[in-house]
mmCIF file of C-alpha atoms in Angstrom:
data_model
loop_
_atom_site.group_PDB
_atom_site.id
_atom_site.type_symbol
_atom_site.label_atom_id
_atom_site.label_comp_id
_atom_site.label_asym_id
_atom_site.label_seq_id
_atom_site.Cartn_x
_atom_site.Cartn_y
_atom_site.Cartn_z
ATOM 1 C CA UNK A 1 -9.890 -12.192 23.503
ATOM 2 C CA UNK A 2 -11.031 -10.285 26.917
ATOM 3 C CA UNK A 3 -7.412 -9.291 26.970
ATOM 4 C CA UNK A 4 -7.547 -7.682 23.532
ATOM 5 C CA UNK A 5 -6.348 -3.750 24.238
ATOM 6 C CA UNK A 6 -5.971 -1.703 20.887
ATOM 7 C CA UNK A 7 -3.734 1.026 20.097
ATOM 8 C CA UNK A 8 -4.385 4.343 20.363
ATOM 9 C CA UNK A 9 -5.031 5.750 16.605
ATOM 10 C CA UNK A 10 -5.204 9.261 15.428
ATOM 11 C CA UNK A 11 -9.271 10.065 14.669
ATOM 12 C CA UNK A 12 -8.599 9.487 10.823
ATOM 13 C CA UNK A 13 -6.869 6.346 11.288
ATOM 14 C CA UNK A 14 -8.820 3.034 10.733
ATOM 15 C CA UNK A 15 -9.800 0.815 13.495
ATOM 16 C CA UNK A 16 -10.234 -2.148 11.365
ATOM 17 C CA UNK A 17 -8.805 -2.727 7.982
ATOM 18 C CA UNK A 18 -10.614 -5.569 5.770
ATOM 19 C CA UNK A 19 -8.729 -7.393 3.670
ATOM 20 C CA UNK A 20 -10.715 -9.245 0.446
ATOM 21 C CA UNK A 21 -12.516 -9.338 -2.386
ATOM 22 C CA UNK A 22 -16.223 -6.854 -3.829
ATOM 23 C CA UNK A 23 -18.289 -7.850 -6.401
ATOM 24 C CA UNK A 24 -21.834 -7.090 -7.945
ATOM 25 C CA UNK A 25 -24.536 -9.637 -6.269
ATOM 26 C CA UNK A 26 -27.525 -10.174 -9.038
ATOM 27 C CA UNK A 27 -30.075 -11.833 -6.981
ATOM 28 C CA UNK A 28 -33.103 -13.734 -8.385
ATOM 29 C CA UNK A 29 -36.459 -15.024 -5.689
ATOM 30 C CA UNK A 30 -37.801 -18.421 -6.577
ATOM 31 C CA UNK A 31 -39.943 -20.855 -5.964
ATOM 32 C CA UNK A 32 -37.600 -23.267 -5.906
ATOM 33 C CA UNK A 33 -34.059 -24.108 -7.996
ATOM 34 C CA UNK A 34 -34.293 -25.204 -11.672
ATOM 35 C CA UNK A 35 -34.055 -28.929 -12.291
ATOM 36 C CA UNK A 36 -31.737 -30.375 -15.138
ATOM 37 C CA UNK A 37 -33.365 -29.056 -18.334
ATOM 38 C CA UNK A 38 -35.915 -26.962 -16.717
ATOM 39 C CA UNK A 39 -36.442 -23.591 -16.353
ATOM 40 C CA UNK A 40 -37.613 -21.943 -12.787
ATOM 41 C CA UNK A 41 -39.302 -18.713 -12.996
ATOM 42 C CA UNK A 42 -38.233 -16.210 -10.685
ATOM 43 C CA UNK A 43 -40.822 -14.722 -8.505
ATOM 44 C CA UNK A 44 -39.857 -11.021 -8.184
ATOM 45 C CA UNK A 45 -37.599 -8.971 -10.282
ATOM 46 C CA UNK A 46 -33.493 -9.790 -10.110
ATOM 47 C CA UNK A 47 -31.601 -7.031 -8.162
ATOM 48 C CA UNK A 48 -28.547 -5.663 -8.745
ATOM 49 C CA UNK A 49 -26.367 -4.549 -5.168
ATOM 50 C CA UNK A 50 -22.994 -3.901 -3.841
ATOM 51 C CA UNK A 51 -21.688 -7.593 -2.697
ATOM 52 C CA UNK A 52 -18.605 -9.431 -1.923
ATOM 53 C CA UNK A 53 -17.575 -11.136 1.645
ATOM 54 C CA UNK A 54 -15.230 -8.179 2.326
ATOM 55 C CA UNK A 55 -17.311 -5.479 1.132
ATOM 56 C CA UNK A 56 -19.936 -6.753 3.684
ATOM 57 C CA UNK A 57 -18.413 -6.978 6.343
ATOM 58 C CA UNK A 58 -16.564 -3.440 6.063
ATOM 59 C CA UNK A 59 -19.754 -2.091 5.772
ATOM 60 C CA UNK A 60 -21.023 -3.660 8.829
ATOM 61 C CA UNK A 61 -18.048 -2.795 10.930
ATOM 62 C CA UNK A 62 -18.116 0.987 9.731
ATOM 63 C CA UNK A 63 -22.223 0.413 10.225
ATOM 64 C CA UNK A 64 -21.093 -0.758 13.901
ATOM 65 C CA UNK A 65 -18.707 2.608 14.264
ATOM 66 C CA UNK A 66 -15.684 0.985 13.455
ATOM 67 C CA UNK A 67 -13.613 3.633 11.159
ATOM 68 C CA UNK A 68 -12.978 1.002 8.735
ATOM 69 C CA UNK A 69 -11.029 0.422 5.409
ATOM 70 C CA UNK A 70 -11.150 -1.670 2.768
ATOM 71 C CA UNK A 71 -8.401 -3.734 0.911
ATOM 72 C CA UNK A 72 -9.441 -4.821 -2.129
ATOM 73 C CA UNK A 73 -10.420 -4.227 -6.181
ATOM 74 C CA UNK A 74 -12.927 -3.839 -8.555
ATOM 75 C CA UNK A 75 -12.547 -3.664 -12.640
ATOM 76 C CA UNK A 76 -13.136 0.625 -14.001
ATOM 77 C CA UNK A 77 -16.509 -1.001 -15.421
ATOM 78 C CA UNK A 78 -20.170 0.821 -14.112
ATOM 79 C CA UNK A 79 -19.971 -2.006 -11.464
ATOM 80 C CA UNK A 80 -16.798 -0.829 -10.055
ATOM 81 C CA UNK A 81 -17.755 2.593 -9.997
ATOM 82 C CA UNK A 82 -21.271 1.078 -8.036
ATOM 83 C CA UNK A 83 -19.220 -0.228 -5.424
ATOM 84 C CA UNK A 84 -17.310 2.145 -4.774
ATOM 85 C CA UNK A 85 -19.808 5.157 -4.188
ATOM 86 C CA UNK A 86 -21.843 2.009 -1.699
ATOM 87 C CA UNK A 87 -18.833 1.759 0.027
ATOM 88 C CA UNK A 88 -18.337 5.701 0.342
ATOM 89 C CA UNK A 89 -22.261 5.513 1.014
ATOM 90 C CA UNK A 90 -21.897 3.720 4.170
ATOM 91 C CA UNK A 91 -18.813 5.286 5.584
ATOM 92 C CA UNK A 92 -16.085 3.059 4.668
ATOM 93 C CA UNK A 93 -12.572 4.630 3.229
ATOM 94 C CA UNK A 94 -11.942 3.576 -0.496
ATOM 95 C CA UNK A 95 -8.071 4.970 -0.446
ATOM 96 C CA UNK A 96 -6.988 1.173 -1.185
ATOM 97 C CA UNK A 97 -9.898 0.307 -2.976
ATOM 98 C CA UNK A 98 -8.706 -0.302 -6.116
ATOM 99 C CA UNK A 99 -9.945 -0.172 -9.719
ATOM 100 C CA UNK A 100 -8.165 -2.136 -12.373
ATOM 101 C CA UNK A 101 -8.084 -0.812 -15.818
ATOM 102 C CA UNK A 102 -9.856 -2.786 -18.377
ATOM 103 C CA UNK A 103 -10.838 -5.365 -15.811
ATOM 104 C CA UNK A 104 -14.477 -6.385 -15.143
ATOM 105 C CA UNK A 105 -15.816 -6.603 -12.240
ATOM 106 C CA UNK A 106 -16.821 -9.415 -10.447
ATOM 107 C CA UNK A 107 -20.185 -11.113 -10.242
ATOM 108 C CA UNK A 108 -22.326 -12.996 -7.670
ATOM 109 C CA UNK A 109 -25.239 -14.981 -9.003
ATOM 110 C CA UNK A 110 -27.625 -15.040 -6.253
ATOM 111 C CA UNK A 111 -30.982 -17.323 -5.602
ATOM 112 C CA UNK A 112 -33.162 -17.197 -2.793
ATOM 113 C CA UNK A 113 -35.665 -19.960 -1.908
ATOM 114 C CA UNK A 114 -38.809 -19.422 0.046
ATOM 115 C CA UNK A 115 -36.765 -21.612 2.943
ATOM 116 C CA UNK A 116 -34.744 -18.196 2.792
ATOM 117 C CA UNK A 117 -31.655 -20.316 2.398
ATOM 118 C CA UNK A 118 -29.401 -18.907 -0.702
ATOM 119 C CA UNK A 119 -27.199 -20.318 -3.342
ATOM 120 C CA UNK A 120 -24.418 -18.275 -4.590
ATOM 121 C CA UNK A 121 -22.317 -18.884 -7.644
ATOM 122 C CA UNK A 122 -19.230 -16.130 -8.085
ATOM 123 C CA UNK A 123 -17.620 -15.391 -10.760
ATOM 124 C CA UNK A 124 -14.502 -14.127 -10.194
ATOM 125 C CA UNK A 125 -12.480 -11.179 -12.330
ATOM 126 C CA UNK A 126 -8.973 -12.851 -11.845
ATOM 127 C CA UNK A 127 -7.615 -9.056 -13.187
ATOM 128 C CA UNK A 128 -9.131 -7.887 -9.700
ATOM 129 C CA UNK A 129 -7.824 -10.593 -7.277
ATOM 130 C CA UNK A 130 -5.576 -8.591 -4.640
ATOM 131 C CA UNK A 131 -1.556 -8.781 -5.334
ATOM 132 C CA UNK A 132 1.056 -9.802 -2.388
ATOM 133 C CA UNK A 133 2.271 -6.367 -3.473
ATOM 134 C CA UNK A 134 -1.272 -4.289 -3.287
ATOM 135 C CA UNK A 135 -1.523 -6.170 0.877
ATOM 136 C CA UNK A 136 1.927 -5.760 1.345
ATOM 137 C CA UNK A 137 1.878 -1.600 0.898
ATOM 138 C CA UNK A 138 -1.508 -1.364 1.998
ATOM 139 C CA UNK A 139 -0.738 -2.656 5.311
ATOM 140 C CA UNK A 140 2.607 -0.916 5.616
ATOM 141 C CA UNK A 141 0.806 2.733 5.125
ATOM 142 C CA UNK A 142 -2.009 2.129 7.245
ATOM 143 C CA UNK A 143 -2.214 1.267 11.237
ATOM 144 C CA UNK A 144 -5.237 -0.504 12.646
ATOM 145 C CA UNK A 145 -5.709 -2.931 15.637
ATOM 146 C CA UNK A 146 -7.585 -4.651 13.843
ATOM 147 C CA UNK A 147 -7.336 -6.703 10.445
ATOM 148 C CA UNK A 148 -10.134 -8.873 9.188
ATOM 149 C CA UNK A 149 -8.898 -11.101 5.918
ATOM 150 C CA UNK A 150 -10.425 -13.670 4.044
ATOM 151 C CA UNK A 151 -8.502 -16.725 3.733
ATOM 152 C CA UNK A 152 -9.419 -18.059 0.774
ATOM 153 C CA UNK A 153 -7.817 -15.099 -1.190
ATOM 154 C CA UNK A 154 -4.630 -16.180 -3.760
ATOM 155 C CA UNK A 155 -2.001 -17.736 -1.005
ATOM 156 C CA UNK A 156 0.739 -14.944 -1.557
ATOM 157 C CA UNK A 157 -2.345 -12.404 -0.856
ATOM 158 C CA UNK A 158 -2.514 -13.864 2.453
ATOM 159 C CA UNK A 159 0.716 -14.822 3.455
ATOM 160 C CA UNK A 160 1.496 -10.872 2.950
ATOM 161 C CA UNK A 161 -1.642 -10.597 5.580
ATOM 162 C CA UNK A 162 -0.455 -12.960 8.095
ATOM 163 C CA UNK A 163 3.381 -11.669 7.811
ATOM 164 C CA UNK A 164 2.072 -8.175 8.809
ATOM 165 C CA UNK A 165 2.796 -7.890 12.688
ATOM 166 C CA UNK A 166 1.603 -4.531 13.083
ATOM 167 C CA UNK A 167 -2.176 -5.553 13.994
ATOM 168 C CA UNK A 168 -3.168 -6.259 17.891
ATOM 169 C CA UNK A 169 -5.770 -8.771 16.574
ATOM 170 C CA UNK A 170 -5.837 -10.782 13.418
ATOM 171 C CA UNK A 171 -9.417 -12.571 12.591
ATOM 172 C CA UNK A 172 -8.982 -15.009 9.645
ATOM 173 C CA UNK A 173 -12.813 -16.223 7.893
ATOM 174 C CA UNK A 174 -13.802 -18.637 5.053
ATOM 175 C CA UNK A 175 -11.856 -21.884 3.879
ATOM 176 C CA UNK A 176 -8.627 -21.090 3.734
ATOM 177 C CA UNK A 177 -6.779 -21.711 0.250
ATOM 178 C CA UNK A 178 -6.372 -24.988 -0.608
ATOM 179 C CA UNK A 179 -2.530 -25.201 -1.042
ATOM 180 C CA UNK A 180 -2.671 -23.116 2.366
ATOM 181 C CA UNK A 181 -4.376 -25.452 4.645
ATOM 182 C CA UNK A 182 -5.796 -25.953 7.901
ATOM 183 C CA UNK A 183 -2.313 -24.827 9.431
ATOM 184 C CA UNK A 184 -2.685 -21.180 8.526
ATOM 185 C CA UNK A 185 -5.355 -21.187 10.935
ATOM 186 C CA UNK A 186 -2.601 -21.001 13.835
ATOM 187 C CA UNK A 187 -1.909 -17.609 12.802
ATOM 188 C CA UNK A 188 -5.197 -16.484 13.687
ATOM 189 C CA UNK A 189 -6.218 -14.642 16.940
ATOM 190 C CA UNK A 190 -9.717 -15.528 15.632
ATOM 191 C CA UNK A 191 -11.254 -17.710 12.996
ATOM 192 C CA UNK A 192 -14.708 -17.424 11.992
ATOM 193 C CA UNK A 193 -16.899 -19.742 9.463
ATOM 194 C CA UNK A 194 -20.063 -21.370 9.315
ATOM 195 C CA UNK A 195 -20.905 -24.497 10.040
ATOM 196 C CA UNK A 196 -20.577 -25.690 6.281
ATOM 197 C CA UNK A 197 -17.162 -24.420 5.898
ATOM 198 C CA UNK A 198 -15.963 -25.888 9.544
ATOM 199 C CA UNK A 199 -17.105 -29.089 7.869
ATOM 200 C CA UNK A 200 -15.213 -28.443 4.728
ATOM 201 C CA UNK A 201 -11.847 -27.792 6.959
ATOM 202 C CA UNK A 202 -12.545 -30.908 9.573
ATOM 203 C CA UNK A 203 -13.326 -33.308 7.183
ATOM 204 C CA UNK A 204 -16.661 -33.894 9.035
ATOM 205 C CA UNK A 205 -20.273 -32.155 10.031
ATOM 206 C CA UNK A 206 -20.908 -31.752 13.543
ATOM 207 C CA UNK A 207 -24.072 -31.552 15.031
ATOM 208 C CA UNK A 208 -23.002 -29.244 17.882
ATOM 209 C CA UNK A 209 -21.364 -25.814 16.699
ATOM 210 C CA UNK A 210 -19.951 -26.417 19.640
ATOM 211 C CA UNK A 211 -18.210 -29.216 19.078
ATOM 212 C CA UNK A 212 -17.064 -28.086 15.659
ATOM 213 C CA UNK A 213 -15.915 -24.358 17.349
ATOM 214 C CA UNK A 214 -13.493 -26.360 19.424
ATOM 215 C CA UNK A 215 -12.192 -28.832 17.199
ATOM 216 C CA UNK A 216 -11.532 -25.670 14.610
ATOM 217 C CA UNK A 217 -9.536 -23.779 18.443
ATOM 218 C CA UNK A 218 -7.519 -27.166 18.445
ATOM 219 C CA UNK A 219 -5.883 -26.089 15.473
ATOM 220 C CA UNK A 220 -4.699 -23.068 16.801
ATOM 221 C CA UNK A 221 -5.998 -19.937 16.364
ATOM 222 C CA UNK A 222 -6.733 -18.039 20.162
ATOM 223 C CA UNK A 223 -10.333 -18.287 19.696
ATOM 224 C CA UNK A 224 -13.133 -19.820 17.175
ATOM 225 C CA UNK A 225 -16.358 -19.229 16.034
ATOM 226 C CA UNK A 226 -18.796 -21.608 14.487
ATOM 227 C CA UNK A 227 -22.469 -19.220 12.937
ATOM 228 C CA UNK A 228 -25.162 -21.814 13.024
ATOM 229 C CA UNK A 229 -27.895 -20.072 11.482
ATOM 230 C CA UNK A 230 -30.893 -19.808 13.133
ATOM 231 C CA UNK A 231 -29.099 -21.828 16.323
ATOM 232 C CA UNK A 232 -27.201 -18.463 16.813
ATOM 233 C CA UNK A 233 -23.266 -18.976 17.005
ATOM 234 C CA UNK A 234 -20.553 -20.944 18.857
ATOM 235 C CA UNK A 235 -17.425 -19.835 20.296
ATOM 236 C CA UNK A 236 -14.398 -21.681 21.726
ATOM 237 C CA UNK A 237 -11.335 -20.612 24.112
ATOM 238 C CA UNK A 238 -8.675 -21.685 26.369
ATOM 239 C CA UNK A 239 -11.190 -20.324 28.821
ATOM 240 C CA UNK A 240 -14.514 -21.329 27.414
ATOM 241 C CA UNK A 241 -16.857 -22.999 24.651
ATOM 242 C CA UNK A 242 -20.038 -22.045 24.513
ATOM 243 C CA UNK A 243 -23.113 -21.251 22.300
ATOM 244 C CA UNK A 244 -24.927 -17.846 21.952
ATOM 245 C CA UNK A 245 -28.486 -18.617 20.483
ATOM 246 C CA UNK A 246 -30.250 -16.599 18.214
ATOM 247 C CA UNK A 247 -33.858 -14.666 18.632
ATOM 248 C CA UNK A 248 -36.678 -16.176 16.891
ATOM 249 C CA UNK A 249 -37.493 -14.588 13.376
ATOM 250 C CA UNK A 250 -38.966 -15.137 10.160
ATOM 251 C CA UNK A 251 -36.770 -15.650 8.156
ATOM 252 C CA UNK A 252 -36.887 -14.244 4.817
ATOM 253 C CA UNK A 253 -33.399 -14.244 3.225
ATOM 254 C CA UNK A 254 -30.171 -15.365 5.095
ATOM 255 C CA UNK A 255 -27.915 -13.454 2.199
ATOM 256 C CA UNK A 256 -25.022 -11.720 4.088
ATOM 257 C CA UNK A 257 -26.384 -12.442 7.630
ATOM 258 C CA UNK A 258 -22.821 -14.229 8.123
ATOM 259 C CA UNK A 259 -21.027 -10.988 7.167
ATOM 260 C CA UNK A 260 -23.269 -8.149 9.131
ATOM 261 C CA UNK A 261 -22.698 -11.181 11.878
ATOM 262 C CA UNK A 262 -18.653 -10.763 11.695
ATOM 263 C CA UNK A 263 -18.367 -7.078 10.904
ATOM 264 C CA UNK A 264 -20.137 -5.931 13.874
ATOM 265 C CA UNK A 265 -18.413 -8.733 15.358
ATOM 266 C CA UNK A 266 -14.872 -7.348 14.309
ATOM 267 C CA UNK A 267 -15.800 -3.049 15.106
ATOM 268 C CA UNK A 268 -17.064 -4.747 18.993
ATOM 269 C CA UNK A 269 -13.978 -6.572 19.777
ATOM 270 C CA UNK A 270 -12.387 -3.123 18.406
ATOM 271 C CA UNK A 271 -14.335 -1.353 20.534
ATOM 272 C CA UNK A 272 -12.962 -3.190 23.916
ATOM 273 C CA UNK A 273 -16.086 -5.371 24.164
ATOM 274 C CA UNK A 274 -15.309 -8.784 25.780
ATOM 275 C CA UNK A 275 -15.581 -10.985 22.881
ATOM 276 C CA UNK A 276 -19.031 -13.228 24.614
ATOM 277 C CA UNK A 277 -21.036 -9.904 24.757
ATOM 278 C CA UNK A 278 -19.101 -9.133 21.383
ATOM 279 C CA UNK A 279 -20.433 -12.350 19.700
ATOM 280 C CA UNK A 280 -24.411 -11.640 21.507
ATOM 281 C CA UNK A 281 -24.557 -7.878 19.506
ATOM 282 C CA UNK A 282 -23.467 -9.988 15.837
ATOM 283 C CA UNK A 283 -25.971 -12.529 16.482
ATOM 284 C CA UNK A 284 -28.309 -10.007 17.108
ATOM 285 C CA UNK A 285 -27.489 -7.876 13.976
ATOM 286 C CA UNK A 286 -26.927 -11.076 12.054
ATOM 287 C CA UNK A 287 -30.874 -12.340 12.885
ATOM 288 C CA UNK A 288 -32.063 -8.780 12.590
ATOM 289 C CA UNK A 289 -30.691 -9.262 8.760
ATOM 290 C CA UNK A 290 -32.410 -12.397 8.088
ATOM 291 C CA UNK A 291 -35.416 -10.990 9.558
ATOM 292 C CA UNK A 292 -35.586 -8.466 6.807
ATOM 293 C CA UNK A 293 -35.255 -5.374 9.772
#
């Protein structure tokens, strides 16, 4: 990735496009999760806040100074409108942010445990899930070096992402789809996940990111990188593998540490920054998240 050189844009032209799905997060503190049959009181008031892996992440990478857009829908429901004055909030363009008449928006069930760790349920607004045909002219219009997809997206969404040529760097995250497969990782200049999903795709946990960040290279993509939490992350090459630890913190809630982690992850590598140095400033951000800084 040290070779990665992007184009030169005009100043309103994006530097990374994201390419995914937004939802509302409603997130709920407590002191631990219900049993069968039980009920858990929560021990703060639920939240409501702008969500979604994609919506994250652009928000990081514009947060980062990447001029960033985002690919993606929401239903014409309050919660659509929500996320799309957060995402105007932080700096991100909304031209192909979408939203869908009479479609709701979708929602992310959030709990937080006092281990910080969190446990998400989504439910997804199928009337919002991004079109072959909403990627496909969305990527013709605009010109970034830079696109930033999530795999797991309907498979025509992101074969219309990996048939568009026009990026310098492609950076694939998440499980892919399953009647996609492991194999559209060779597509990738970069694949990021966490250690859960590298599990998911290898079949098996490793103990050492490390390990896991170059069996996931071995499939193909240029480089790989493995988040481990509070281990920091690992990152594999035809060069190098190696592990970038994390600062000590308290942790207090590890909700979209993954995402600040591979937005300002995705606006460095933009920004020329060798991707090791690159992968030190996410972890960084990323721990400064769960921190609660």
């Amino acid at each position: 990735m040290t070779d990665y050189q992007p184009d030169e844009t005009s100043p309103s032209s994006p530097q990374v496009i994201v390419v995914g799905r937004a939802n509302i997060d409603i997130t709920v503190r407590t002191p631990q999760r219900p049993q069968p049959g039980r009920t858990t009181f929560a021990s703060a008031p639920a939240t409501t806040t702008a969500g979604g892996k994609s919506l994250n992440q652009a928000r990081a990478a514009a947060g980062a100074g990447a001029r960033t857009t985002l690919v993606a829908n929401a239903g014409t429901d309050e919660w659509g409108t929500f996320l799309q004055r957060a995402l105007t909030d932080a700096g991100v363009d909304v031209s192909y942010f979408q939203l869908i008449p009479s479609a709701p928006t979708g929602v992310a069930i959030v709990e937080v445990t006092p281990d910080a760790e969190n446990h998400i349920v989504l439910a997804l607004s199928p009337a919002t899930e991004l079109t072959a045909d909403q990627v496909r002219d969305a990527l013709r219009r605009l010109h970034a070096p830079t696109v930033l997809t999530q795999l797991d997206l309907p498979p025509d969404a992101v074969h219309a992402v990996l048939q568009h040529h026009r990026a310098e760097t492609l950076i694939g995250n998440l499980v892919p789809h399953p009647t996609l497969g492991s194999a559209v990782l060779a597509a990738l200049d970069l694949f990021v996940c966490n250690e859960h999903e590298a599990a998911a795709i290898l079949g098996r946990h490793h103990a050492e990111p490390t390990t896991a960040a170059q069996e996931l290279h071995k499939l193909g993509p240029r480089a790989a990188v493995v988040t481990a939490g509070a281990r920091g992350a690992a990152y594999s090459t035809a060069e190098r593998t190696k592990l970038v630890p994390a600062p000590h913190v308290h942790a207090t809630d590890t909700t979209g540490a993954g995402d600040h982690f591979l937005g300002t992850l995705t606006a460095r590598l933009t920004q020329n920054t060798p991707l090791g140095q690159a992968i030190v400033d996410a972890v960084t951000v990323a721990t400064a998240v769960i921190g609660g800084d």
